[in-house]
Coordinates of C-alpha atoms and ligand atoms in Angstrom, one line a residue:
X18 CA -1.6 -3.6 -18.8
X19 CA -4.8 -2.2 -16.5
X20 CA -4.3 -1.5 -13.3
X21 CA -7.3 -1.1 -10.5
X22 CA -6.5 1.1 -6.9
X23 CA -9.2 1.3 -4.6
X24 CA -8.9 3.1 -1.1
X25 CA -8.5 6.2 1.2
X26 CA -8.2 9.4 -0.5
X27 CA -7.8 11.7 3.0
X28 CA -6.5 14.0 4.7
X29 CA -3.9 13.9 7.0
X30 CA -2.2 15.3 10.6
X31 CA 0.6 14.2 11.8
X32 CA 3.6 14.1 14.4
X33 CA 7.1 12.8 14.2
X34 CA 10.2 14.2 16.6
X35 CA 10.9 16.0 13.7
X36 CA 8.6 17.9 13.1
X37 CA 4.3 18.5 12.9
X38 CA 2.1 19.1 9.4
X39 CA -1.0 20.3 9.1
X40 CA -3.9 19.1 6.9
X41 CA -1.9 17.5 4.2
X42 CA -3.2 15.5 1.6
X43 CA -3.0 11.5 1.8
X44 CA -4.7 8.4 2.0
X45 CA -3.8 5.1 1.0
X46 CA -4.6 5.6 -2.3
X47 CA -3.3 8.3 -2.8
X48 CA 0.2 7.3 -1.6
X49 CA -0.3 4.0 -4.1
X50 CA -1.1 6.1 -6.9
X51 CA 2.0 8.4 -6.6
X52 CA 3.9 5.2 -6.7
X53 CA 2.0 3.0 -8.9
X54 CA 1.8 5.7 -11.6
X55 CA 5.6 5.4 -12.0
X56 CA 5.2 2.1 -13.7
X57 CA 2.2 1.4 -15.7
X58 CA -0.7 3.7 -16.5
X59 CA -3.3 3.9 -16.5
X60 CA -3.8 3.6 -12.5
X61 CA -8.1 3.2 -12.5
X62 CA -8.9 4.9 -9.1
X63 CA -11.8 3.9 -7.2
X64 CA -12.2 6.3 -3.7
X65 CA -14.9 9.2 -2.5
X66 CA -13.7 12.5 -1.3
X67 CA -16.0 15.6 0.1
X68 CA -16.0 18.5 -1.5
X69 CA -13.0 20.1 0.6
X70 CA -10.8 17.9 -1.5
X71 CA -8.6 20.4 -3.5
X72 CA -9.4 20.0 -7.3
X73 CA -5.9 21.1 -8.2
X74 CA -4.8 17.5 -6.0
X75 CA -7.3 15.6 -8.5
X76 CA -5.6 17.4 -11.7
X77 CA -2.3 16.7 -10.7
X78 CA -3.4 12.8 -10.1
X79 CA -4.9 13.1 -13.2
X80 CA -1.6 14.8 -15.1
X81 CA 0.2 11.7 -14.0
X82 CA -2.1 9.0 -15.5
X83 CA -4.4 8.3 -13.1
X84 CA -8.2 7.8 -14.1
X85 CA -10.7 9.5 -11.6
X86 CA -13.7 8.3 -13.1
X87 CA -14.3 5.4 -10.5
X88 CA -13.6 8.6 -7.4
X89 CA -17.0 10.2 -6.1
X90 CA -16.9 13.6 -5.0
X91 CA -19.3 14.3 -2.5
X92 CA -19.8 18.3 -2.4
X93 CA -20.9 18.5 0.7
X94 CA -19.3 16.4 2.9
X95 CA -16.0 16.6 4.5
X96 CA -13.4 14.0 3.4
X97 CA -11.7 11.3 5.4
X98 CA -9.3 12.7 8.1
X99 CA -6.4 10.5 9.9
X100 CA -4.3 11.9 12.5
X101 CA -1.4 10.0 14.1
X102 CA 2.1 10.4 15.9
X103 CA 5.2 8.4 15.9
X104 CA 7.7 7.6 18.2
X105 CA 11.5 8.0 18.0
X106 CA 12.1 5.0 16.9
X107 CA 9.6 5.9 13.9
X108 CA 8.3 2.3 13.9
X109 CA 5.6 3.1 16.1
X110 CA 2.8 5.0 15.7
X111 CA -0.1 6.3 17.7
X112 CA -3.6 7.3 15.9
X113 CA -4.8 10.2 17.1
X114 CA -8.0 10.3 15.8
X115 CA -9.7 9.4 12.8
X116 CA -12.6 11.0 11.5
X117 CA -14.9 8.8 8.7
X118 CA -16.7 11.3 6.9
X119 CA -17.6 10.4 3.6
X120 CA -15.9 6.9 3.8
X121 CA -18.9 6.2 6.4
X122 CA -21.1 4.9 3.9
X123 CA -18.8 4.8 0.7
X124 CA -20.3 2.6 -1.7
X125 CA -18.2 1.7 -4.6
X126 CA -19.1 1.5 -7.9
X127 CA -16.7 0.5 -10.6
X128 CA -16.8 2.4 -14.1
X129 CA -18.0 0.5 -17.0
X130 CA -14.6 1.3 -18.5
X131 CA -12.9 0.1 -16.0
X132 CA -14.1 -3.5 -16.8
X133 CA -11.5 -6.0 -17.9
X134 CA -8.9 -4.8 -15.9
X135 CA -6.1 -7.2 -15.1
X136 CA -4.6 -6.3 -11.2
X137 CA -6.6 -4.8 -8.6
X138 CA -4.8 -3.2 -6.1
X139 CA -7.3 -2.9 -2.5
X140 CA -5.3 -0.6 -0.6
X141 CA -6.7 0.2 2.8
X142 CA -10.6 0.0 4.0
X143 CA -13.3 -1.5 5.1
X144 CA -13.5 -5.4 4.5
X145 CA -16.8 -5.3 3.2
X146 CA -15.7 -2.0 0.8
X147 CA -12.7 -4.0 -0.7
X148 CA -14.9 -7.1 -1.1
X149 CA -17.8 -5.0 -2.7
X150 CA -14.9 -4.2 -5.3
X151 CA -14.2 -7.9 -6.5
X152 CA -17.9 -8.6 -6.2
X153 CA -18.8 -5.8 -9.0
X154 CA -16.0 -7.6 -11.6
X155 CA -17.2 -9.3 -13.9
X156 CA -13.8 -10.9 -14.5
X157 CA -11.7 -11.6 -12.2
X158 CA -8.7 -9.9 -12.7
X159 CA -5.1 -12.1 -12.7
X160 CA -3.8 -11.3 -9.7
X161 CA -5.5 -9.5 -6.9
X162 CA -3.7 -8.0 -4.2
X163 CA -4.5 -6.2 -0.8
X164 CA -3.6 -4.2 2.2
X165 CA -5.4 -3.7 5.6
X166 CA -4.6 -2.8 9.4
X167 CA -5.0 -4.2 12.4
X168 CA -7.9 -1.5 12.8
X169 CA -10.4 -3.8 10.7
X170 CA -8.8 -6.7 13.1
X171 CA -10.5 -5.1 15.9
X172 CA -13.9 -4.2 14.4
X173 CA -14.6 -5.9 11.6
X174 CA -13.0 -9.6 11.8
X175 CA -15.9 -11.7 10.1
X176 CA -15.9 -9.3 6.7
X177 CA -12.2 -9.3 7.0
X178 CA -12.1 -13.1 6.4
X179 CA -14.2 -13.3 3.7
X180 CA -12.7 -11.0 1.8
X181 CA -9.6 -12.9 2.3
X182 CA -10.8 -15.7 1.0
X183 CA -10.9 -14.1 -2.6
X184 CA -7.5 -13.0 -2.6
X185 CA -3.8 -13.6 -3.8
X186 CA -1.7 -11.7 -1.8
X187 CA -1.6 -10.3 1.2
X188 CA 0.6 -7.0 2.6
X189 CA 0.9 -6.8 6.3
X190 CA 2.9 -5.2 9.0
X191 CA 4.5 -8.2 11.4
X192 CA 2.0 -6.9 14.4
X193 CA -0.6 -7.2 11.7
X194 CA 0.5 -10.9 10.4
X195 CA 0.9 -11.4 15.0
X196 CA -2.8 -9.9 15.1
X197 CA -4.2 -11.9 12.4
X198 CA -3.2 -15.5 12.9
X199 CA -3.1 -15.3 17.0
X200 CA 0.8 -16.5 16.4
X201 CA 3.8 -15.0 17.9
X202 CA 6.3 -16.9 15.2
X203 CA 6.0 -14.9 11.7
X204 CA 6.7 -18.1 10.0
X205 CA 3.5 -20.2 11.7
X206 CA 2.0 -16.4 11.3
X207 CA 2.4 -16.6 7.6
X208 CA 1.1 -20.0 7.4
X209 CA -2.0 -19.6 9.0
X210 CA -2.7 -16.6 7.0
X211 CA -2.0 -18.5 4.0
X212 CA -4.8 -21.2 4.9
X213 CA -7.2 -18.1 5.3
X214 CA -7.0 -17.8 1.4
X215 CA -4.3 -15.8 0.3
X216 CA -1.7 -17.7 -1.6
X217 CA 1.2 -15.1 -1.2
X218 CA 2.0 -13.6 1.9
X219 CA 4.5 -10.2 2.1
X220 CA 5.3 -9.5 6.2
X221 CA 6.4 -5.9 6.2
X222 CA 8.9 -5.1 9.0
X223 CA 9.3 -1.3 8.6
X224 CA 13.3 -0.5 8.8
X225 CA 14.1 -4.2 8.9
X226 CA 12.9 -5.1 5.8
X227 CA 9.6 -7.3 4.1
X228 CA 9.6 -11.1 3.7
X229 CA 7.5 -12.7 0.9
X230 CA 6.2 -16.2 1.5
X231 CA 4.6 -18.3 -0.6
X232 CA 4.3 -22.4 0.3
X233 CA 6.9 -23.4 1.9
X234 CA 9.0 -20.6 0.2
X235 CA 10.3 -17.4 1.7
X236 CA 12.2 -14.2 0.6
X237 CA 13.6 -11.7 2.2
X238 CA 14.2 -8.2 1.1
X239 CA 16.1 -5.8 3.6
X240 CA 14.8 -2.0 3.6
X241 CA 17.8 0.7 2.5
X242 CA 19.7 2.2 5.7
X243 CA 18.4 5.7 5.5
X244 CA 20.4 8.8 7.0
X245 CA 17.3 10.5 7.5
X246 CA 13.2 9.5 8.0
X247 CA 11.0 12.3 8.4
X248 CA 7.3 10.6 8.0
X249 CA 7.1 6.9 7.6
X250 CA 3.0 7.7 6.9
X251 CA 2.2 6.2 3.6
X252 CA 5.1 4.0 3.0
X253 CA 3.3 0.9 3.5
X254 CA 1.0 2.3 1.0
X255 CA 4.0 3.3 -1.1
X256 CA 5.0 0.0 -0.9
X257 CA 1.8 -1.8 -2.3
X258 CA 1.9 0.9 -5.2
X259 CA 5.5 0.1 -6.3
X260 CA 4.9 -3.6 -5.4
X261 CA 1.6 -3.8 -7.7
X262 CA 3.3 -1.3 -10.4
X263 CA 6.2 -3.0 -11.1
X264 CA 4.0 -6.8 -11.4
X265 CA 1.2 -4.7 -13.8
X266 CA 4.1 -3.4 -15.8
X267 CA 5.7 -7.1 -16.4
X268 CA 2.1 -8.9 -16.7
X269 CA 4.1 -11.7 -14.8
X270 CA 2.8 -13.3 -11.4
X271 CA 5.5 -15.5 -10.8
X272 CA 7.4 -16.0 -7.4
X273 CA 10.3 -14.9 -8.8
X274 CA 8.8 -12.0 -10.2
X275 CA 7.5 -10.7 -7.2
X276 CA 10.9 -10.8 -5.3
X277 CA 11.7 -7.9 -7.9
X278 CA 8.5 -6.2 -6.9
X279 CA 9.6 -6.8 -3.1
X280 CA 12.6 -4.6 -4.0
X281 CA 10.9 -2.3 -6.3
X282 CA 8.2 -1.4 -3.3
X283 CA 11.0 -1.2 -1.0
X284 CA 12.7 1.4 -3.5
X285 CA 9.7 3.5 -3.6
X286 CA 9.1 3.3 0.3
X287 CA 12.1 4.1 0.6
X288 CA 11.6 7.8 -1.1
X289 CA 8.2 7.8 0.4
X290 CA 9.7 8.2 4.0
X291 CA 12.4 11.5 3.4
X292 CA 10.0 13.7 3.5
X293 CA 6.4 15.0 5.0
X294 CA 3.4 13.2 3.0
X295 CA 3.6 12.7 -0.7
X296 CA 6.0 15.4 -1.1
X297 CA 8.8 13.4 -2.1
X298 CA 6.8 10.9 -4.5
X299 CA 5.7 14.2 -6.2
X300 CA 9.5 15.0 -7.0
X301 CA 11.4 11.9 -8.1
X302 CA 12.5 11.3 -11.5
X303 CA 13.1 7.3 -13.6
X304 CA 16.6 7.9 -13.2
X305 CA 16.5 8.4 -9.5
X306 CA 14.1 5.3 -8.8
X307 CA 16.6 3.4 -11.3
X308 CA 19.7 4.2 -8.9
X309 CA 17.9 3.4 -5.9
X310 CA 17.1 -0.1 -7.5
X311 CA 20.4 -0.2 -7.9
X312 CA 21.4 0.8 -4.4
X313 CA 19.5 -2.2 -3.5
X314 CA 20.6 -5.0 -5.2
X315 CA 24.0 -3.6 -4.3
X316 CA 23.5 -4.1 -0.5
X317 CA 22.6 -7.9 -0.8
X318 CA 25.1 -8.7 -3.6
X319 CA 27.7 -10.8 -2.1
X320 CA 30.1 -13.6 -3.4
X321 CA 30.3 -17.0 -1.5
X322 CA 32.2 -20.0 -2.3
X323 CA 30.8 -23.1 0.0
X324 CA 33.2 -25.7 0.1
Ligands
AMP23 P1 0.4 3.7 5.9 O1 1.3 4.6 6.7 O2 1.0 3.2 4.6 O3 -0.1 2.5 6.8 O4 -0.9 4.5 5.5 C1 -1.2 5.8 6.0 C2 -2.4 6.3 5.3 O5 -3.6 5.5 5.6 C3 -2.8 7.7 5.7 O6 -2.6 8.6 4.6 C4 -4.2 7.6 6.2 O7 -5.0 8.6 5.6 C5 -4.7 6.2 5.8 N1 -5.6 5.6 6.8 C6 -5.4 5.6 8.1 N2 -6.4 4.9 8.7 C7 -7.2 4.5 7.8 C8 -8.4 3.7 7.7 N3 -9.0 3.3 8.9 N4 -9.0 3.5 6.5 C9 -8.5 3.9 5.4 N5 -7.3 4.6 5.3 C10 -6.7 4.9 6.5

């Protein structure tokens, strides 16, 4: 089991009612590693940082099972910085600003010992980035999945399509899926999307929940009513990490088996939310990702006898 992550390592400012951070560590992969990490390790990173990065973020990355090999450090340059604010209703959010830096003119390169790996995980970035990371495989790994925002919609549409063509599955928000496919119903949304290349769709819906579609198949997995959300950044990313963690972990790329990872990302997102940045992924134990499983599969458990 060899997993690949590729995407942001950042920094981070951000704004919720409840409260304001300063320069905090994230990044989308980051946030997927956290998660990932709880499921199959190696995770083979593949990002670029400046040298402001803290080395004592790396080491703890690196403590957990994460391979840095495929993450440039570039001493003197500053790294990626992302500052947003969200609304009350915490399912809107407002970039701020978002400063490149050293992802400007990132170019990947893939570790000789990371060849062979078998799920590649493109968490967010440029189009041409992600597809730059499929190109340099010599094999093609068995499933390859990947996240993006409606940001690349707006600026870099033709790269985005290509890559898509060379994919398996695709996560999205629902304004994303709207964005993508120029359709207000998710279910023509998804299969739209689908005829761009991407076999399996998953429509992420924040508090309400994901859907997974896949043909003319669909699941639906509901998100866990929370008492409190402090910062939903990263829980997308979360998502995809738990998602791709739990699918690495099983070697199995079946429908069914990724309605399980629908509820396993779900579970970690879940965690991801309760507190400022990666704080919380940084605290929970096996046994506390086990119960929240639980939890889930306890919310949607019913009994119905159709007569
Ligand atoms: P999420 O809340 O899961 O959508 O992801 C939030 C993370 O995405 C933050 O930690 C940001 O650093 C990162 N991010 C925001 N914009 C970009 C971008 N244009 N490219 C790469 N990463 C980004």
């Amino acid at each position: 089991m060899s997993l690949i992550v590729v995407g942001s390592m950042a920094f981070d400012s951000i704004e919720t009612p409840f409260g304001k951070s300063d320069r905090i560590v994230g990044g989308a992969a980051t946030y997927i590693a956290w998660s990932a990490s709880n499921f199959v390790k190696p995770v083979k990173q593949i990002s670029v940082v400046g040298g402001d990065f803290p080395d004592s973020e790396l080491q703890l990355l690196a403590d957990r099972g994460v391979e840095l090999e495929g993450v440039q450090i570039k001493k003197d340059q500053k790294s990626f910085f992302w500052a947003g604010r969200y609304d009350m209703d915490m399912n809107s959010r407002e970039t701020l600003e978002t400063q490149f830096n050293v992802l400007g003119d990132f170019q990947p390169v893939v570790p000789e010992s990371y060849a062979g790996s078998e799920f590649l995980m493109l968490g967010n970035l440029a189009p041409g980035v992600q597809h730059s990371v499929i190109k340099q495989l010599k094999k093609r790994p068995k499933l390859i999945v990947m996240d993006t925002m409606n940001f690349w919609m707006e600026i870099a549409m033709p790269e985005l399509e290509e890559v898509l063509k060379d994919v398996d599955v695709l996560l999205v928000n629902d304004s994303e899926a709207r964005q993508l496919s120029a359709q207000y119903s998710l279910v023509k949304a998804a299969r739209k999307i689908m005829e761009m290349g991407p076999k399996y769709l998953v429509i992420k819906k924040g508090e309400h929940g994901a859907l997974l579609f896949h043909g003319d198949q669909v699941f639906y997995a509901p998100a866990l009513p929370l008492e409190d959300v402090f910062d939903p950044t990263g829980a997308g990313d979360t998502f995809a990490g738990g998602f791709i963690g739990h699918i690495a972990r099983t070697r199995d790329i079946s429908f069914e088996n990724m309605k399980t990872a629908i509820i396993v990302g779900s579970a970690m997102a879940s965690f991801c939310v309760e507190k400022f940045g990666t704080t919380r992924l940084r605290e929970i134990s096996k046994e506390e990702i086990e119960g929240r499983i639980r939890q889930f599969v306890e919310l949607v458990n019913f009994d119905i006898e159709l007569v």
